[in-house]
């Protein structure tokens, strides 16, 4: 980059300022040698202290090992000497003790000798005179707790002792058994065996080695060591809790072999000694204090050096950060910077500005307006440099690169002053906003297309303020129907809110326009961020009028179907009515005859009149039931008792059952809830299904029709499940797919509307009609009817 000189600018101070700014000076190296030296001193000091500590610890450990060996060897020597002395004493008293075995009864002198020996040698807990076969001849037990007598006269020694006893008698030499422990004790014993003058006898002394070991330790300087007897490398006693809790890695262990009575044994016996308290400065803390004091002084000295080095390093880093900030601000990779003087001469451009424009700094510096990157538009807008300086708003213009490519640019100008407030010139921030301009143009085009689409939609669309007092947007369809006011939208929203959920599909009827609308509303956020309500109203008048016409036609078809059913039942109904009419005629004739004969009393006349009245009421009920069934009515949903509907339907169904020779069975619980339904339509539905079952089973051996009702409250929604089951030929899968279609029938005679009307009646009640196969043959028609909210049972409704 070309470095401007002072004579290139009108103001020498400005020239000098930007000469330094344009210079490619480098930041001074940030030295860390002082910190490295401090760290090195700290590391060397730590290494030195670690080395000294390791040497001292090693020396202390070696000294501890020597002390441990000396203590262990001394204790083993004492043990061996003590046992050897005990054997000699036993040998001396064997003559007196063996006489007890020959005489068969204890001697006072023998008793005295035995107890005197055990008092002097407290580790001897029992002395036993045994025969060659291990039989106990006599036994003396120590009175010193916790020892007690172990063997009784005539008992047998353990197997571990019999063999050594036989060897002692055979070799006429003392021996000792291998170490052992007894149950329920935490002691180690050994049996000391010595010969007697009698070649068939031997003395066995049980020696408590733990007592002997503790006495020797008590009179030595080894109390802080841990000792245990081992045989073939394994402890005789289980490891104690105190020893197990210690750290094995820091322990010093030494095993001193034990030679009992100066004789080698097949079992390697040793005394294992362990030192746990051999850590550095355990006993002598003076070196510790000296080393600690030296460490504190050295650490304080190094810390002071390190502290001042860090302060110096922090100051250096702050200066470097200030310098880097100046360079970063000028060479920002986000925005192109250009500095001009008051006359518009370019004094400085950063690398980003050069990269955006395509010209180098040498080509741009010292240029005056019009600049090489200006287009004709900018030359016409800013004919004088002062006009550029006076611009307070961002300047958006079309610029051209060195390659000739044009792009959208935005320049933001601000005065550039020094620390004294003197204006050095102007600094401009250049942005390449081509992508933003294109995105804005695309957004505007997309918005225009969206508005065009919305305006051309058939549905009325309006955006209302959240309080529904202002129309923020409305398409042409809305304006054509309701104008540019909120009254129409508010009417539709209120009408939708009043409709039950089940009637939303029917739409909202608007009286002022006389049209039906399918209304949908949605809360959304408007351009300004405020919450608004969007309304979409679709005109469904034609569809709704068609549905109304279809419903009327369906009601006419239902009425026709009922009349057809009544026509089919005409002969049966005539027969049903003849019975009560004939009874009336007979009662009236009988009364007339008795009146002529003079035998008609008041009581008989009253009886005849009551019977005539009952038969007349029966006829009236039958005719009323037929009129109610055949009467054309609009659907009216209300709370209906299940038992009542079924019983009234069965009054008509029984007439058909007699015609077809069928039998109707009812499986209806007594605690069924109340339904919300149209009683007449349900009676027509049940009668059609029962009649179809009778016709299907007419040629079958089993002509039973079962009507079953179940409450599904606990399994799914609160509905009643009705089942009409027959045992006819059944329905094939192909027929099931078209069974409920209009004008489709499997009968030779029929309109094909019966099951279609049945399905419409079920759907009117919010249920579903289906057909299933009956086990063993036949078909079962199943439909559901919802119960009334908080429905009571049929038994409760009857009350």
Short mmCIF file of N, CA and C in Angstrom, two decimals, residues 313-433:
data_model
loop_
_atom_site.label_atom_id
_atom_site.label_comp_id
_atom_site.label_asym_id
_atom_site.label_seq_id
_atom_site.Cartn_x
_atom_site.Cartn_y
_atom_site.Cartn_z
N UNK A 313 3.71 -7.71 32.59
CA UNK A 313 3.15 -8.39 31.43
C UNK A 313 1.74 -7.91 31.12
N UNK A 314 0.93 -7.63 32.17
CA UNK A 314 -0.42 -7.14 31.98
C UNK A 314 -0.41 -5.75 31.33
N UNK A 315 0.51 -4.89 31.76
CA UNK A 315 0.62 -3.56 31.16
C UNK A 315 1.01 -3.68 29.69
N UNK A 316 1.93 -4.56 29.41
CA UNK A 316 2.36 -4.75 28.02
C UNK A 316 1.20 -5.27 27.17
N UNK A 317 0.42 -6.19 27.71
CA UNK A 317 -0.73 -6.73 26.97
C UNK A 317 -1.78 -5.66 26.73
N UNK A 318 -1.97 -4.75 27.71
CA UNK A 318 -2.95 -3.68 27.53
C UNK A 318 -2.53 -2.74 26.40
N UNK A 319 -1.24 -2.41 26.36
CA UNK A 319 -0.77 -1.58 25.27
C UNK A 319 -0.93 -2.27 23.91
N UNK A 320 -0.64 -3.56 23.90
CA UNK A 320 -0.79 -4.31 22.66
C UNK A 320 -2.26 -4.41 22.25
N UNK A 321 -3.18 -4.54 23.23
CA UNK A 321 -4.60 -4.61 22.91
C UNK A 321 -5.09 -3.30 22.31
N UNK A 322 -4.60 -2.17 22.86
CA UNK A 322 -4.98 -0.89 22.29
C UNK A 322 -4.49 -0.75 20.86
N UNK A 323 -3.29 -1.19 20.63
CA UNK A 323 -2.74 -1.11 19.28
C UNK A 323 -3.52 -2.03 18.33
N UNK A 324 -3.82 -3.26 18.80
CA UNK A 324 -4.56 -4.20 17.96
C UNK A 324 -5.97 -3.69 17.69
N UNK A 325 -6.59 -3.03 18.67
CA UNK A 325 -7.92 -2.48 18.47
C UNK A 325 -7.91 -1.42 17.37
N UNK A 326 -6.86 -0.59 17.37
CA UNK A 326 -6.75 0.43 16.31
C UNK A 326 -6.64 -0.21 14.95
N UNK A 327 -5.84 -1.26 14.88
CA UNK A 327 -5.68 -1.93 13.59
C UNK A 327 -6.96 -2.69 13.19
N UNK A 328 -7.64 -3.28 14.18
CA UNK A 328 -8.85 -4.04 13.88
C UNK A 328 -9.97 -3.12 13.42
N UNK A 329 -10.09 -1.96 14.04
CA UNK A 329 -11.12 -1.02 13.63
C UNK A 329 -10.89 -0.54 12.21
N UNK A 330 -9.65 -0.34 11.85
CA UNK A 330 -9.36 0.18 10.51
C UNK A 330 -9.41 -0.91 9.45
N UNK A 331 -9.06 -2.12 9.82
CA UNK A 331 -9.02 -3.22 8.85
C UNK A 331 -10.15 -4.21 9.09
N UNK A 332 -11.33 -3.71 9.45
CA UNK A 332 -12.47 -4.57 9.73
C UNK A 332 -12.88 -5.32 8.46
N UNK A 333 -13.22 -6.58 8.61
CA UNK A 333 -13.63 -7.40 7.47
C UNK A 333 -15.12 -7.32 7.22
N UNK A 334 -15.86 -6.52 8.02
CA UNK A 334 -17.32 -6.46 7.88
C UNK A 334 -17.74 -5.24 7.08
N UNK A 335 -17.12 -4.13 7.30
CA UNK A 335 -17.51 -2.87 6.66
C UNK A 335 -16.27 -2.23 6.03
N UNK A 336 -16.47 -1.62 4.87
CA UNK A 336 -15.38 -0.89 4.23
C UNK A 336 -15.28 0.52 4.76
N UNK A 337 -14.09 0.93 5.20
CA UNK A 337 -13.88 2.26 5.78
C UNK A 337 -13.12 3.12 4.79
N UNK A 338 -13.59 4.37 4.69
CA UNK A 338 -12.94 5.37 3.83
C UNK A 338 -12.88 6.68 4.57
N UNK A 339 -11.72 7.29 4.63
CA UNK A 339 -11.53 8.57 5.31
C UNK A 339 -11.18 9.62 4.26
N UNK A 340 -11.90 10.75 4.33
CA UNK A 340 -11.65 11.87 3.41
C UNK A 340 -11.45 13.13 4.23
N UNK A 341 -10.81 14.14 3.59
CA UNK A 341 -10.71 15.43 4.26
C UNK A 341 -11.96 16.24 3.95
N UNK A 342 -11.98 17.50 4.35
CA UNK A 342 -13.18 18.32 4.19
C UNK A 342 -13.51 18.56 2.74
N UNK A 343 -12.53 18.42 1.83
CA UNK A 343 -12.76 18.65 0.41
C UNK A 343 -13.11 17.37 -0.34
N UNK A 344 -13.23 16.23 0.38
CA UNK A 344 -13.62 14.99 -0.26
C UNK A 344 -12.46 14.16 -0.77
N UNK A 345 -11.23 14.60 -0.53
CA UNK A 345 -10.07 13.81 -0.97
C UNK A 345 -9.94 12.57 -0.09
N UNK A 346 -9.73 11.43 -0.74
CA UNK A 346 -9.60 10.18 -0.02
C UNK A 346 -8.23 10.12 0.64
N UNK A 347 -8.22 9.95 1.94
CA UNK A 347 -6.99 9.88 2.71
C UNK A 347 -6.63 8.45 3.12
N UNK A 348 -7.66 7.61 3.31
CA UNK A 348 -7.39 6.26 3.80
C UNK A 348 -8.54 5.34 3.39
N UNK A 349 -8.20 4.13 3.01
CA UNK A 349 -9.19 3.06 2.76
C UNK A 349 -8.65 1.78 3.40
N UNK A 350 -9.54 1.02 3.99
CA UNK A 350 -9.08 -0.25 4.58
C UNK A 350 -9.17 -1.37 3.55
N UNK A 351 -8.76 -2.56 3.96
CA UNK A 351 -8.71 -3.67 3.02
C UNK A 351 -10.10 -4.09 2.55
N UNK A 352 -11.11 -3.99 3.44
CA UNK A 352 -12.46 -4.36 3.05
C UNK A 352 -13.00 -3.43 1.97
N UNK A 353 -12.70 -2.15 2.09
CA UNK A 353 -13.13 -1.19 1.07
C UNK A 353 -12.48 -1.53 -0.26
N UNK A 354 -11.21 -1.87 -0.24
CA UNK A 354 -10.53 -2.25 -1.48
C UNK A 354 -11.12 -3.52 -2.09
N UNK A 355 -11.46 -4.47 -1.22
CA UNK A 355 -12.01 -5.73 -1.72
C UNK A 355 -13.40 -5.53 -2.30
N UNK A 356 -14.22 -4.65 -1.69
CA UNK A 356 -15.56 -4.41 -2.22
C UNK A 356 -15.49 -3.70 -3.57
N UNK A 357 -14.64 -2.67 -3.69
CA UNK A 357 -14.59 -1.86 -4.91
C UNK A 357 -13.74 -2.49 -6.01
N UNK A 358 -12.77 -3.28 -5.62
CA UNK A 358 -11.91 -3.89 -6.62
C UNK A 358 -10.69 -3.04 -6.98
N UNK A 359 -10.60 -1.80 -6.43
CA UNK A 359 -9.45 -0.95 -6.66
C UNK A 359 -8.51 -1.05 -5.47
N UNK A 360 -7.23 -0.90 -5.71
CA UNK A 360 -6.24 -0.93 -4.65
C UNK A 360 -6.17 0.42 -3.97
N UNK A 361 -5.48 0.45 -2.82
CA UNK A 361 -5.35 1.71 -2.08
C UNK A 361 -4.56 2.74 -2.88
N UNK A 362 -3.54 2.31 -3.62
CA UNK A 362 -2.76 3.24 -4.43
C UNK A 362 -3.62 3.94 -5.47
N UNK A 363 -4.67 3.22 -5.99
CA UNK A 363 -5.53 3.81 -7.00
C UNK A 363 -6.61 4.70 -6.40
N UNK A 364 -6.96 4.50 -5.15
CA UNK A 364 -8.04 5.26 -4.54
C UNK A 364 -7.58 6.48 -3.78
N UNK A 365 -6.45 6.39 -3.08
CA UNK A 365 -5.97 7.51 -2.24
C UNK A 365 -5.65 8.71 -3.12
N UNK A 366 -6.06 9.88 -2.61
CA UNK A 366 -5.88 11.18 -3.25
C UNK A 366 -6.92 11.45 -4.34
N UNK A 367 -7.90 10.53 -4.52
CA UNK A 367 -8.96 10.84 -5.48
C UNK A 367 -9.91 11.87 -4.90
N UNK A 368 -10.45 12.69 -5.81
CA UNK A 368 -11.48 13.66 -5.44
C UNK A 368 -12.76 13.31 -6.21
N UNK A 369 -13.92 13.79 -5.71
CA UNK A 369 -15.15 13.53 -6.45
C UNK A 369 -15.08 14.16 -7.85
N UNK A 370 -15.65 13.50 -8.85
CA UNK A 370 -16.32 12.19 -8.79
C UNK A 370 -15.29 11.06 -8.75
N UNK A 371 -15.58 10.08 -7.88
CA UNK A 371 -14.66 8.97 -7.71
C UNK A 371 -14.83 7.96 -8.85
N UNK A 372 -13.84 7.13 -8.98
CA UNK A 372 -13.87 6.17 -10.10
C UNK A 372 -14.96 5.11 -9.93
N UNK A 373 -15.43 4.91 -8.68
CA UNK A 373 -16.47 3.90 -8.47
C UNK A 373 -17.88 4.49 -8.52
N UNK A 374 -17.96 5.80 -8.82
CA UNK A 374 -19.28 6.42 -8.97
C UNK A 374 -19.87 6.10 -10.33
N UNK A 375 -21.21 6.07 -10.36
CA UNK A 375 -21.92 5.99 -11.63
C UNK A 375 -22.46 7.38 -11.98
N UNK A 376 -23.09 7.50 -13.14
CA UNK A 376 -23.64 8.78 -13.57
C UNK A 376 -24.68 9.30 -12.58
N UNK A 377 -25.42 8.37 -11.94
CA UNK A 377 -26.44 8.77 -10.97
C UNK A 377 -25.81 9.56 -9.83
N UNK A 378 -24.70 9.07 -9.27
CA UNK A 378 -24.05 9.76 -8.16
C UNK A 378 -23.44 11.08 -8.61
N UNK A 379 -22.95 11.15 -9.82
CA UNK A 379 -22.37 12.42 -10.30
C UNK A 379 -23.44 13.49 -10.42
N UNK A 380 -24.65 13.09 -10.77
CA UNK A 380 -25.74 14.07 -10.86
C UNK A 380 -26.25 14.48 -9.49
N UNK A 381 -26.25 13.54 -8.54
CA UNK A 381 -26.77 13.83 -7.20
C UNK A 381 -25.83 14.72 -6.41
N UNK A 382 -24.54 14.49 -6.49
CA UNK A 382 -23.56 15.23 -5.68
C UNK A 382 -22.57 15.90 -6.62
N UNK A 383 -22.96 17.11 -7.02
CA UNK A 383 -22.08 17.86 -7.92
C UNK A 383 -20.96 18.56 -7.17
N UNK A 384 -21.14 18.77 -5.82
CA UNK A 384 -20.13 19.42 -5.02
C UNK A 384 -19.78 18.54 -3.82
N UNK A 385 -18.51 18.51 -3.41
CA UNK A 385 -18.12 17.67 -2.26
C UNK A 385 -18.85 18.03 -0.98
N UNK A 386 -19.16 19.34 -0.80
CA UNK A 386 -19.80 19.73 0.46
C UNK A 386 -21.19 19.12 0.62
N UNK A 387 -21.82 18.80 -0.53
CA UNK A 387 -23.12 18.15 -0.44
C UNK A 387 -23.01 16.77 0.18
N UNK A 388 -21.90 16.08 -0.11
CA UNK A 388 -21.67 14.78 0.50
C UNK A 388 -21.44 14.94 1.99
N UNK A 389 -20.66 15.95 2.37
CA UNK A 389 -20.35 16.16 3.79
C UNK A 389 -21.58 16.51 4.59
N UNK A 390 -22.57 17.14 3.93
CA UNK A 390 -23.76 17.56 4.65
C UNK A 390 -24.80 16.43 4.78
N UNK A 391 -24.56 15.30 4.13
CA UNK A 391 -25.52 14.20 4.18
C UNK A 391 -25.56 13.60 5.58
N UNK A 392 -26.74 13.59 6.17
CA UNK A 392 -26.91 13.03 7.52
C UNK A 392 -27.54 11.64 7.50
N UNK A 393 -28.21 11.30 6.43
CA UNK A 393 -28.83 10.00 6.30
C UNK A 393 -27.93 9.08 5.46
N UNK A 394 -28.09 7.76 5.63
CA UNK A 394 -27.30 6.84 4.80
C UNK A 394 -27.57 7.09 3.32
N UNK A 395 -26.50 7.05 2.53
CA UNK A 395 -26.59 7.30 1.09
C UNK A 395 -26.59 5.94 0.39
N UNK A 396 -27.69 5.63 -0.27
CA UNK A 396 -27.78 4.39 -1.03
C UNK A 396 -27.61 4.74 -2.51
N UNK A 397 -26.69 4.09 -3.16
CA UNK A 397 -26.39 4.41 -4.55
C UNK A 397 -25.92 3.14 -5.26
N UNK A 398 -25.85 3.24 -6.57
CA UNK A 398 -25.34 2.16 -7.41
C UNK A 398 -23.88 2.45 -7.71
N UNK A 399 -23.00 1.55 -7.27
CA UNK A 399 -21.56 1.72 -7.48
C UNK A 399 -21.09 0.71 -8.52
N UNK A 400 -19.90 0.99 -9.05
CA UNK A 400 -19.31 0.08 -10.03
C UNK A 400 -17.91 -0.31 -9.58
N UNK A 401 -17.59 -1.56 -9.78
CA UNK A 401 -16.28 -2.08 -9.44
C UNK A 401 -15.31 -1.84 -10.59
N UNK A 402 -14.07 -2.15 -10.34
CA UNK A 402 -13.05 -1.97 -11.36
C UNK A 402 -13.34 -2.85 -12.57
N UNK A 403 -13.99 -3.99 -12.33
CA UNK A 403 -14.33 -4.91 -13.42
C UNK A 403 -15.51 -4.43 -14.24
N UNK A 404 -16.16 -3.36 -13.81
CA UNK A 404 -17.34 -2.86 -14.50
C UNK A 404 -18.64 -3.35 -13.91
N UNK A 405 -18.59 -4.28 -12.99
CA UNK A 405 -19.80 -4.81 -12.37
C UNK A 405 -20.44 -3.75 -11.49
N UNK A 406 -21.74 -3.63 -11.58
CA UNK A 406 -22.48 -2.67 -10.77
C UNK A 406 -23.16 -3.39 -9.60
N UNK A 407 -23.25 -2.72 -8.49
CA UNK A 407 -23.87 -3.29 -7.29
C UNK A 407 -24.47 -2.18 -6.46
N UNK A 408 -25.32 -2.57 -5.52
CA UNK A 408 -25.98 -1.62 -4.63
C UNK A 408 -25.09 -1.41 -3.40
N UNK A 409 -24.79 -0.15 -3.10
CA UNK A 409 -23.94 0.19 -1.96
C UNK A 409 -24.65 1.19 -1.07
N UNK A 410 -24.21 1.19 0.20
CA UNK A 410 -24.75 2.14 1.17
C UNK A 410 -23.59 2.74 1.94
N UNK A 411 -23.55 4.11 1.98
CA UNK A 411 -22.47 4.83 2.67
C UNK A 411 -23.06 5.60 3.84
N UNK A 412 -22.44 5.39 5.01
CA UNK A 412 -22.83 6.14 6.21
C UNK A 412 -21.66 7.02 6.61
N UNK A 413 -21.90 8.35 6.65
CA UNK A 413 -20.85 9.32 6.93
C UNK A 413 -20.98 9.86 8.35
N UNK A 414 -19.83 10.15 8.94
CA UNK A 414 -19.79 10.80 10.26
C UNK A 414 -18.48 11.57 10.36
N UNK A 415 -18.50 12.71 11.10
CA UNK A 415 -17.27 13.50 11.24
C UNK A 415 -16.19 12.73 11.98
N UNK A 416 -14.93 12.99 11.61
CA UNK A 416 -13.78 12.36 12.26
C UNK A 416 -13.00 13.46 12.95
N UNK A 417 -12.97 13.41 14.29
CA UNK A 417 -12.33 14.45 15.09
C UNK A 417 -11.22 13.84 15.93
N UNK A 418 -10.23 14.70 16.30
CA UNK A 418 -9.17 14.22 17.18
C UNK A 418 -9.57 14.43 18.62
N UNK A 419 -8.61 14.18 19.55
CA UNK A 419 -8.94 14.28 20.97
C UNK A 419 -9.25 15.68 21.43
N UNK A 420 -8.86 16.70 20.62
CA UNK A 420 -9.14 18.09 20.97
C UNK A 420 -10.42 18.60 20.31
N UNK A 421 -11.12 17.74 19.59
CA UNK A 421 -12.35 18.15 18.94
C UNK A 421 -12.17 18.74 17.57
N UNK A 422 -10.93 18.79 17.08
CA UNK A 422 -10.69 19.33 15.75
C UNK A 422 -11.15 18.33 14.70
N UNK A 423 -11.84 18.81 13.69
CA UNK A 423 -12.32 17.92 12.64
C UNK A 423 -11.19 17.62 11.67
N UNK A 424 -10.88 16.36 11.55
CA UNK A 424 -9.84 15.94 10.63
C UNK A 424 -10.39 15.62 9.25
N UNK A 425 -11.69 15.31 9.22
CA UNK A 425 -12.31 14.96 7.95
C UNK A 425 -13.59 14.18 8.21
N UNK A 426 -13.85 13.26 7.31
CA UNK A 426 -15.05 12.44 7.43
C UNK A 426 -14.68 10.98 7.25
N UNK A 427 -15.32 10.16 8.04
CA UNK A 427 -15.14 8.72 7.91
C UNK A 427 -16.43 8.13 7.38
N UNK A 428 -16.29 7.33 6.35
CA UNK A 428 -17.47 6.72 5.74
C UNK A 428 -17.43 5.20 5.87
N UNK A 429 -18.56 4.61 6.22
CA UNK A 429 -18.69 3.16 6.33
C UNK A 429 -19.47 2.67 5.12
N UNK A 430 -18.84 1.83 4.31
CA UNK A 430 -19.42 1.34 3.07
C UNK A 430 -19.93 -0.08 3.27
N UNK A 431 -21.17 -0.33 2.85
CA UNK A 431 -21.78 -1.67 2.94
C UNK A 431 -22.22 -2.10 1.54
N UNK A 432 -22.01 -3.33 1.24
CA UNK A 432 -22.55 -3.92 0.01
C UNK A 432 -23.93 -4.47 0.35
N UNK A 433 -24.97 -3.77 -0.08
CA UNK A 433 -26.35 -4.13 0.28
C UNK A 433 -27.09 -4.73 -0.90
#
